[in-house]
Short mmCIF file of C-alpha atoms and ligand atoms in Angstrom, two decimals:
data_model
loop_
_atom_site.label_atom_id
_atom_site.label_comp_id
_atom_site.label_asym_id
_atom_site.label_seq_id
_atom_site.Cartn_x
_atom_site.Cartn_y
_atom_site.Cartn_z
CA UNK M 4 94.51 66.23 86.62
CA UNK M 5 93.74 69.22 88.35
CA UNK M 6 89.81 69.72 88.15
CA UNK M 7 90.04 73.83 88.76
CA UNK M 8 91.60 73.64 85.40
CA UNK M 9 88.53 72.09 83.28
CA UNK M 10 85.82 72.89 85.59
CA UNK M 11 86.42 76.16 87.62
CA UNK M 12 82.75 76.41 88.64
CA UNK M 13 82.80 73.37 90.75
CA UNK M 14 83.16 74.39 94.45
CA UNK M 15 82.36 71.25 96.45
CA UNK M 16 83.12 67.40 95.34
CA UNK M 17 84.29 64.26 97.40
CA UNK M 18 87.58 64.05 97.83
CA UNK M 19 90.19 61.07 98.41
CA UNK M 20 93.12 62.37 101.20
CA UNK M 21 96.09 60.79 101.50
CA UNK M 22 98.41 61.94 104.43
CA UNK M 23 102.26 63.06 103.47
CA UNK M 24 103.20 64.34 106.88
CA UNK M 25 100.94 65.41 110.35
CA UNK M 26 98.72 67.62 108.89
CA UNK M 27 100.20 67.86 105.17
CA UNK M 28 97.83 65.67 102.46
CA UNK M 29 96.98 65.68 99.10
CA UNK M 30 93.70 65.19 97.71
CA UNK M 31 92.35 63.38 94.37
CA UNK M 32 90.70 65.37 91.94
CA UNK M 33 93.02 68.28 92.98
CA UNK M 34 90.18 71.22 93.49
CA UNK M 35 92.19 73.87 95.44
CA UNK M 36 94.12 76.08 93.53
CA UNK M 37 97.56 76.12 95.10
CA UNK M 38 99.88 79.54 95.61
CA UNK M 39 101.40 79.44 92.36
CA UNK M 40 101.71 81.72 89.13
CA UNK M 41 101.20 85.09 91.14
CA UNK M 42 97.53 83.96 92.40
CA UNK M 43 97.17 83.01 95.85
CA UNK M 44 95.93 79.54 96.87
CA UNK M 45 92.03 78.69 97.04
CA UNK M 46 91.18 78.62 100.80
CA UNK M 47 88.06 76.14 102.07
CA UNK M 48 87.97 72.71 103.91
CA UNK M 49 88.40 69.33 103.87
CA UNK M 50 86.02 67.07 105.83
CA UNK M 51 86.12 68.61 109.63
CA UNK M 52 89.44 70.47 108.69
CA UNK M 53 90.39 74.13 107.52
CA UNK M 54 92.80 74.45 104.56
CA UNK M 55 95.48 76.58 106.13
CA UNK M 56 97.78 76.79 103.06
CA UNK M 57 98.12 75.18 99.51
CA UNK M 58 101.43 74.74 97.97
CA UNK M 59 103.26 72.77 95.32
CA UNK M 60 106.03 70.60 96.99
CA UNK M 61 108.20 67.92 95.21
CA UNK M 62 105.51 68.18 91.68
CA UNK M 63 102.80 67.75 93.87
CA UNK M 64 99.76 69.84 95.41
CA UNK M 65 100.10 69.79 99.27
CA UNK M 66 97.27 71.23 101.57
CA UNK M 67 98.02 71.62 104.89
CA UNK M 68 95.11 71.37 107.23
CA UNK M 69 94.68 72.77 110.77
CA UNK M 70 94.15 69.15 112.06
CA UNK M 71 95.56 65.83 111.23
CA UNK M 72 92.68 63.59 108.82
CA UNK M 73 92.67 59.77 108.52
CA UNK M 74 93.25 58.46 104.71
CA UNK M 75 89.75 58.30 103.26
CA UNK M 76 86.81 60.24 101.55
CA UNK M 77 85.82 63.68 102.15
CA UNK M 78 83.53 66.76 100.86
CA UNK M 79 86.12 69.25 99.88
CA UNK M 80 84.66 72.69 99.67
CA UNK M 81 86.27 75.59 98.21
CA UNK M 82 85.62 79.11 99.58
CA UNK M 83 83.49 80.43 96.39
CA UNK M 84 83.88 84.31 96.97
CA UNK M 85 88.05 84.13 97.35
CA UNK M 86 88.15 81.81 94.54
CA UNK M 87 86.01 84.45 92.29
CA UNK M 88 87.90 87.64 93.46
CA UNK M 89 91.51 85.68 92.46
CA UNK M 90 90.03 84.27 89.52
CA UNK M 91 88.14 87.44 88.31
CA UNK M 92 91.92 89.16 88.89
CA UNK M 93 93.49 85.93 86.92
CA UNK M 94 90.72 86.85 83.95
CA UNK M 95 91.23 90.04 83.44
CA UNK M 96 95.13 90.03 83.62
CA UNK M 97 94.88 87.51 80.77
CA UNK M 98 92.96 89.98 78.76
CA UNK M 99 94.72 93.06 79.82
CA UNK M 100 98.04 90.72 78.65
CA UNK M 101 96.50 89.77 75.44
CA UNK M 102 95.51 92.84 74.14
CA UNK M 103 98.96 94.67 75.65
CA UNK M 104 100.56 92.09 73.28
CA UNK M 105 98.68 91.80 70.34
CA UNK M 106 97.73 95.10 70.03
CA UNK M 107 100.34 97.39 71.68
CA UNK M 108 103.13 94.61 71.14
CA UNK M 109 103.93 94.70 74.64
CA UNK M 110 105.10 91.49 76.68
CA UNK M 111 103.83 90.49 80.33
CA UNK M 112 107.13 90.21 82.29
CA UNK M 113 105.34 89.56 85.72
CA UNK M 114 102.22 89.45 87.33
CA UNK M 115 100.53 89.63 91.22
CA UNK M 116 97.25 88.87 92.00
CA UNK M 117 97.07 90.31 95.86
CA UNK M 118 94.12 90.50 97.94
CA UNK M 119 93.65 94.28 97.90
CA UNK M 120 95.49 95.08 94.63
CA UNK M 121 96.52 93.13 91.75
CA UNK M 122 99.58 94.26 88.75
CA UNK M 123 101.03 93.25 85.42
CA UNK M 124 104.14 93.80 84.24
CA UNK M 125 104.85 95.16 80.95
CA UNK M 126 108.31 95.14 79.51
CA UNK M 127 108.22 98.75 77.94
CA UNK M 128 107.19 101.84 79.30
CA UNK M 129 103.48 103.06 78.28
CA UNK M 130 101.75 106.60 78.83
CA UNK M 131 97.72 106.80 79.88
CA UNK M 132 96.72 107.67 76.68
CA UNK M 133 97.56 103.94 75.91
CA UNK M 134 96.87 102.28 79.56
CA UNK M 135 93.05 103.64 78.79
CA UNK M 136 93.12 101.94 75.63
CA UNK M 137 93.80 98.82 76.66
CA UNK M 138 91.53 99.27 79.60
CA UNK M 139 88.60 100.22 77.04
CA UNK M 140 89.27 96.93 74.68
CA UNK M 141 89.68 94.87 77.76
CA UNK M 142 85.93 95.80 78.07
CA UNK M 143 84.81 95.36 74.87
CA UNK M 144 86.30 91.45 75.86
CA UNK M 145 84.25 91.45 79.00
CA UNK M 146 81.21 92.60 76.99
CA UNK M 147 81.52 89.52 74.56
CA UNK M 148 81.13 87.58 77.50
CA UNK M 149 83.99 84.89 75.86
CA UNK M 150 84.39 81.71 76.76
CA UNK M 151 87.81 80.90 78.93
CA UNK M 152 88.77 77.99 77.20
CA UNK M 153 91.20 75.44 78.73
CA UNK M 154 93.67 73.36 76.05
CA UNK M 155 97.02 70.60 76.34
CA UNK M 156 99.98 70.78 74.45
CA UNK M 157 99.17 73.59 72.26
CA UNK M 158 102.17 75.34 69.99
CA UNK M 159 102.93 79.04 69.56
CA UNK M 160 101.65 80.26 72.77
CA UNK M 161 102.40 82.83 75.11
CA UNK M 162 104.56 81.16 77.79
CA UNK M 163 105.69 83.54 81.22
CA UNK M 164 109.03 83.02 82.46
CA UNK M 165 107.30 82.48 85.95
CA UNK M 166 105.01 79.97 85.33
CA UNK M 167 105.71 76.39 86.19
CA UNK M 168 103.80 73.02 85.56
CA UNK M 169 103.46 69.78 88.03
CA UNK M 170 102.76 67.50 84.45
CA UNK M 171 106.13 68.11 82.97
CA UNK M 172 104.68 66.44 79.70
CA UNK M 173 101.81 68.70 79.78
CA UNK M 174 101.24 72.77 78.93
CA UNK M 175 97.76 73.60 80.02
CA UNK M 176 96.84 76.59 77.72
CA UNK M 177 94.23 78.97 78.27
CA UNK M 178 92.45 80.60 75.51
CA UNK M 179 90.10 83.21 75.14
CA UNK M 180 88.63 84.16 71.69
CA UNK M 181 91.54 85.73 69.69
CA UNK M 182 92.80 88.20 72.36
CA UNK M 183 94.91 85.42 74.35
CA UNK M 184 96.10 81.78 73.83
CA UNK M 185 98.78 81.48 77.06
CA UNK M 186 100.44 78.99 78.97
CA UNK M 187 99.07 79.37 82.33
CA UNK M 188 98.54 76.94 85.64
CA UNK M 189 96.15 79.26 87.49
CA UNK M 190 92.14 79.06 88.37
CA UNK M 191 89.79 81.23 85.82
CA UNK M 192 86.28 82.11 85.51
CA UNK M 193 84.31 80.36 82.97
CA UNK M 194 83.64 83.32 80.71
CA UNK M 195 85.06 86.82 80.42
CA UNK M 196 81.09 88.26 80.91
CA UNK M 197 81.11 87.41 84.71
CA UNK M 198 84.88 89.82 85.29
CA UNK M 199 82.11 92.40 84.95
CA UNK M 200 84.16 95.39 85.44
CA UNK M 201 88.03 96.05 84.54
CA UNK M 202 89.86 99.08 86.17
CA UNK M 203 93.81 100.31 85.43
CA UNK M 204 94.35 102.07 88.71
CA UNK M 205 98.19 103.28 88.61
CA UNK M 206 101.35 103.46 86.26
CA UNK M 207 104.12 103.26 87.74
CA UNK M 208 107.73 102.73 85.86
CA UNK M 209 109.39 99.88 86.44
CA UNK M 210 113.32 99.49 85.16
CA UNK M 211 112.76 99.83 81.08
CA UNK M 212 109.04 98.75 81.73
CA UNK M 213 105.86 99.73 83.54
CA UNK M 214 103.91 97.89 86.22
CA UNK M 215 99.92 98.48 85.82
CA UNK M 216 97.71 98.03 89.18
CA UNK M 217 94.26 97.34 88.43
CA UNK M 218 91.08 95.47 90.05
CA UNK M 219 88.60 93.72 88.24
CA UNK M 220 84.70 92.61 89.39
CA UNK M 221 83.28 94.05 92.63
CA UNK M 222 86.63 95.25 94.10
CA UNK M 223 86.85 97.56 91.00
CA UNK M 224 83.51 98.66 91.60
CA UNK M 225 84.27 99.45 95.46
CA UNK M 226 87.22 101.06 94.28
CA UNK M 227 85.76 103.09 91.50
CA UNK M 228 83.09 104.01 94.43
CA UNK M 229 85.89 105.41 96.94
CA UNK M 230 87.21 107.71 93.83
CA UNK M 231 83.79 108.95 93.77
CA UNK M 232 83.22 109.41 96.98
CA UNK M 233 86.53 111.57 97.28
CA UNK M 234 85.39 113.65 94.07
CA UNK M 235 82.38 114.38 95.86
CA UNK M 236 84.33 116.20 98.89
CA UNK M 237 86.83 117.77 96.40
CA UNK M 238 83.55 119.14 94.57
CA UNK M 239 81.80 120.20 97.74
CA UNK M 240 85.16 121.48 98.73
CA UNK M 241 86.07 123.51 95.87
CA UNK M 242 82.30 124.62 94.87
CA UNK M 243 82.74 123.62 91.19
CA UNK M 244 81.94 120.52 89.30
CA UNK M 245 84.60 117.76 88.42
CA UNK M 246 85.93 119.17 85.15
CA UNK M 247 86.94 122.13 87.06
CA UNK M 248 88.99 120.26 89.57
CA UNK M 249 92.09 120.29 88.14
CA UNK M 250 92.29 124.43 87.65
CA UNK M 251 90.35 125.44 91.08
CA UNK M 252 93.50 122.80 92.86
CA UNK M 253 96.23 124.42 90.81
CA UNK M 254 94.40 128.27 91.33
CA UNK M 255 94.62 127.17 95.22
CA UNK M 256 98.45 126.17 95.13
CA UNK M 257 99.40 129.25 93.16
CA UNK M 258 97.52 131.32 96.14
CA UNK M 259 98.57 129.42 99.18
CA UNK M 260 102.50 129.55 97.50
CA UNK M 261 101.97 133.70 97.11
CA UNK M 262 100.62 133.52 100.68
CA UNK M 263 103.69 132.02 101.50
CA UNK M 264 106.10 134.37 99.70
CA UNK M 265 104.44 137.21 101.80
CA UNK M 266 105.01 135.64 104.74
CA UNK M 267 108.52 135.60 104.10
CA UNK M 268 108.83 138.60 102.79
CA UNK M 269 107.35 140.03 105.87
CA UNK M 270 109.74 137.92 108.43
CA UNK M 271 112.48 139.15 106.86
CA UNK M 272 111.13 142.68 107.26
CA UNK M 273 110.57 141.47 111.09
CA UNK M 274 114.05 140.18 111.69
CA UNK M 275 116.18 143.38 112.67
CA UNK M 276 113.20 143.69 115.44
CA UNK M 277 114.08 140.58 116.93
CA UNK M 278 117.87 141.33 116.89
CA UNK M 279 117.29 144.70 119.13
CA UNK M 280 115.53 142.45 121.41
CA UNK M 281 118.12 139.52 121.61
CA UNK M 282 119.14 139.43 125.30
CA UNK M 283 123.03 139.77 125.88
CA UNK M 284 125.17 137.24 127.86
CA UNK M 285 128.67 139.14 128.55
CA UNK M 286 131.60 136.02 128.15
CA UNK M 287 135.04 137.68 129.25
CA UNK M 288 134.75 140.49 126.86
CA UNK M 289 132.67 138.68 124.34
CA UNK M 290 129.09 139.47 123.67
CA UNK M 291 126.75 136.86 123.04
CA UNK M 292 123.05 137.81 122.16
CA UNK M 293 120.36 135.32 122.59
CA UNK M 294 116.57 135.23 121.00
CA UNK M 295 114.28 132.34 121.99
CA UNK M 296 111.26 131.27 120.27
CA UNK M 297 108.85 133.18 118.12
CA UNK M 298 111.00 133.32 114.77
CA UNK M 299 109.90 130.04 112.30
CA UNK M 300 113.22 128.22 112.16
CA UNK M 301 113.88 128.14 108.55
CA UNK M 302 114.63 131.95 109.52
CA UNK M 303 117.17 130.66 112.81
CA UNK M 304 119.95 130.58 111.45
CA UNK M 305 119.58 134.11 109.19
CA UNK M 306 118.56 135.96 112.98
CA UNK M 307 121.63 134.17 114.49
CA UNK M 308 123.99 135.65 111.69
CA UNK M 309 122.45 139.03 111.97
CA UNK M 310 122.73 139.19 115.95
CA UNK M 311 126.27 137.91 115.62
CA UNK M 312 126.96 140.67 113.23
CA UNK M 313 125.47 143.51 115.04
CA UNK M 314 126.81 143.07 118.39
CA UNK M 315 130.08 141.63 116.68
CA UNK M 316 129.82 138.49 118.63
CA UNK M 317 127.58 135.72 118.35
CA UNK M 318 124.15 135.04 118.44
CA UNK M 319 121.69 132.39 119.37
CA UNK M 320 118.45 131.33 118.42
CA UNK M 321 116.18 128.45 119.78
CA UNK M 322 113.17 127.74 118.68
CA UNK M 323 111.00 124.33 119.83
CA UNK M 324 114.56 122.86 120.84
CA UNK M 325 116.05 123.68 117.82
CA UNK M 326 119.39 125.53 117.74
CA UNK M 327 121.28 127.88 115.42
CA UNK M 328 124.64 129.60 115.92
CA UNK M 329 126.17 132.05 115.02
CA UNK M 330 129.88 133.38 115.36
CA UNK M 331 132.29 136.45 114.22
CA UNK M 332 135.12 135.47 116.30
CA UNK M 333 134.48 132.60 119.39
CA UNK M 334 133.75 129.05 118.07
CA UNK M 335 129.97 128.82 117.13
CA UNK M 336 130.41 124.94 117.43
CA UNK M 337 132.39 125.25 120.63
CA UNK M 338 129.12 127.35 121.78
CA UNK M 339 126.48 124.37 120.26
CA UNK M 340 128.88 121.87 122.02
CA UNK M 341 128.84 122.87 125.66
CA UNK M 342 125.28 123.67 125.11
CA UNK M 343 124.36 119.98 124.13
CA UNK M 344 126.96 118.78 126.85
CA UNK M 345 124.35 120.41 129.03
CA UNK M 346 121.07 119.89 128.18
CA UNK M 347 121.47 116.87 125.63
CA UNK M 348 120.84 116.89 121.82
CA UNK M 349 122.66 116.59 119.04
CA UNK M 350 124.29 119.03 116.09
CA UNK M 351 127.36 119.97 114.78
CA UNK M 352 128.91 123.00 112.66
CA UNK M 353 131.55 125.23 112.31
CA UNK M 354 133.48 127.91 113.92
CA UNK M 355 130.78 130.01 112.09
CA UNK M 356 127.99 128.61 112.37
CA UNK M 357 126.39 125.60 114.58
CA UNK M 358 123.07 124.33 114.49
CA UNK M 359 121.34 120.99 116.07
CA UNK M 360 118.40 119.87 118.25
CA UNK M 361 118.02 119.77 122.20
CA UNK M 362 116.78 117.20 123.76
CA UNK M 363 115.34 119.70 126.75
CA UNK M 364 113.74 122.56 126.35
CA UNK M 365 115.80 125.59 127.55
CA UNK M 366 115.51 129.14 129.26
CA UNK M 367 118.06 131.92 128.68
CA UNK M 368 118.67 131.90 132.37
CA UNK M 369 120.15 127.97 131.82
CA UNK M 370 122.35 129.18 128.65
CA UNK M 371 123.78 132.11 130.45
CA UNK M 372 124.56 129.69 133.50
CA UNK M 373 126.09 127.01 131.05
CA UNK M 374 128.27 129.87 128.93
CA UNK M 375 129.54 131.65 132.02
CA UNK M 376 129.91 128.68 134.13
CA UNK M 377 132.16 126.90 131.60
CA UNK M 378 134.09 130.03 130.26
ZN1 LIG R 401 95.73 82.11 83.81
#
């Protein structure tokens, strides 16, 4: 019988060990809850040893210790304030699954208790209006302060496809009040009351379904505190109160995205500056007119097709070893290519236009050298 089943508030008790293998044994009553059901095993000691892992091998509970023991009695003691954070997670899941179903007839398809964040499964998709209404009645269950009630053999129970039992002739079934009765192998609290505090933190969709991260006890709280403390900054950022949040961060993005528009409009008034100034490399008769820096580079390739054009030749533009091309009648890739052959980087393009990235940083003085040099 596992003893974390019946009496989850029991945290020390003496122990038989019985070695499988080195520094594998099994202990009678089985206290540590082992990694199984999507809650990770109890951690603690045994006697002089650490318990380094707890898994279910072959239908039995197998601790593996950080040093061999002899076969004989010891104190095993399980660490109290892991045990409460997985078990507080392992409560409230239960209730959040419970209500989901009985209530919003949705079914638990998965669930992960981790150590930082913790997520059920539900197996159709489900807005916030409803995730908040589950989170409020999950609550009202901690308020109650319910009894988690462990039962055998029980019929018409909730029973997850990824739960599995050691006692093949047994289904341990946990019950609390009307809002769950579920087949489950995990370590609880003893009463809803001591989950304290419930908190849905994400939605997020998952195939047909959604999966719901929440925390529950003092790693809601801490969490619920970091929101806080962010909605302070916002606030003292924005000089409004909370409400206002929402319409002073969407008044912001309109502004900055205007800003923005002007600033493009007023590069592309710029532009025709910058191809006066484009220094001229003469190629057997072709022209090729070069501008380095200054320009942002989503404008590159637009002041490379505009010197191109005006000198009828090409032009090139390289900005924080970025390249663009541009040709009217010699190979803007052929250009990009010898370029690259010279300096390194990569790119590609067509006789039209090239563009790519340098691996150097270049002068005009190197491109006029590598143009001429290889014409
Ligand atoms: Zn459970």
């Amino acid at each position: 019988m596992r003893l974390y089943w019946t009496k989850p508030e029991l945290f020390e008790i003496d122990v038989e060990v019985e070695t499988v293998n080195g520094c594998d044994v099994v202990v009678d009553p089985a206290i540590f809850h082992p990694n199984e059901g999507g809650q990770p095993a109890d951690k603690g000691t045994i006697g002089p040893a650490t318990v380094c892992s707890v898994e279910i091998r072959d239908g039995r509970i197998v601790h593996t210790l950080d040093r061999p023991l002899s076969d004989g009695k010891y104190i095993a003691r399980v660490d109290k304030e892991h045990r409460l954070y997985t078990a507080s997670q392992h409560t409230a899941q239960h209730i959040l699954s419970g209500i989901a179903e009985k209530q919003f007839s949705l079914q638990t398809t998965g669930v992960h208790i981790g150590l930082d964040t913790c997520t059920v499964d539900f197996d159709k998709r489900i807005d916030w209006d409803t995730a908040t209404a589950i989170e409020c009645r999950a609550m009202d269950v901690v308020t109650l302060d319910l009894p988690v009630e462990t039962a055998f053999n029980e019929s018409d129970v909730r029973i997850r496809g990824d739960s599995k039992t050691i006692e093949s002739d047994m289904i341990r079934v946990v019950k609390i009040g009307d809002y769950d009765k579920s087949a489950c192998c995990g370590a609880h609290l003893k009463s809803t009351g001591q989950i304290g505090l419930i908190r849905i933190l994400s939605l997020e969709n998952k195939k047909e379904g959604t999966r719901v991260s929440f925390l529950a006890g003092r790693k809601a709280l801490e969490y619920a505190q970091s929101e806080a403390s962010v909605l302070r900054e916002l606030r003292k950022a924005a000089g409004c109160a909370t409400p206002e949040l929402p319409a002073a961060f969407e008044k912001a993005l309109k502004h900055s995205m205007e800003l923005a528009k002007e600033v493009n409009r007023l590069w592309t008034l710029w532009l025709p500056g910058f191809v006066e100034t484009a220094k001229i490399i003469e190629i057997e008769g072709e022209k090729v007119g070069v501008h380095l820096s200054e320009v942002p580079q989503k404008f590159s390739a637009k002041l490379a097709a505009m010197i191109a054009q005006s000198i009828d030749g090409a032009g090139i533009v390289v900005n924080e070893r970025k390249i663009a091309v541009s040709s009217c009648r010699i190979s803007a890739k052929e250009i990009l290519d010898r370029i690259i052959a010279a300096v390194g980087g990569k790119g590609g393009g067509s006789p039209t236009t090239a563009n790519g990235g340098l691996e150097n940083d270049i002068t005009f003085d190197q491109i006029q050298m590598i143009l001429q040099e290889n014409s």
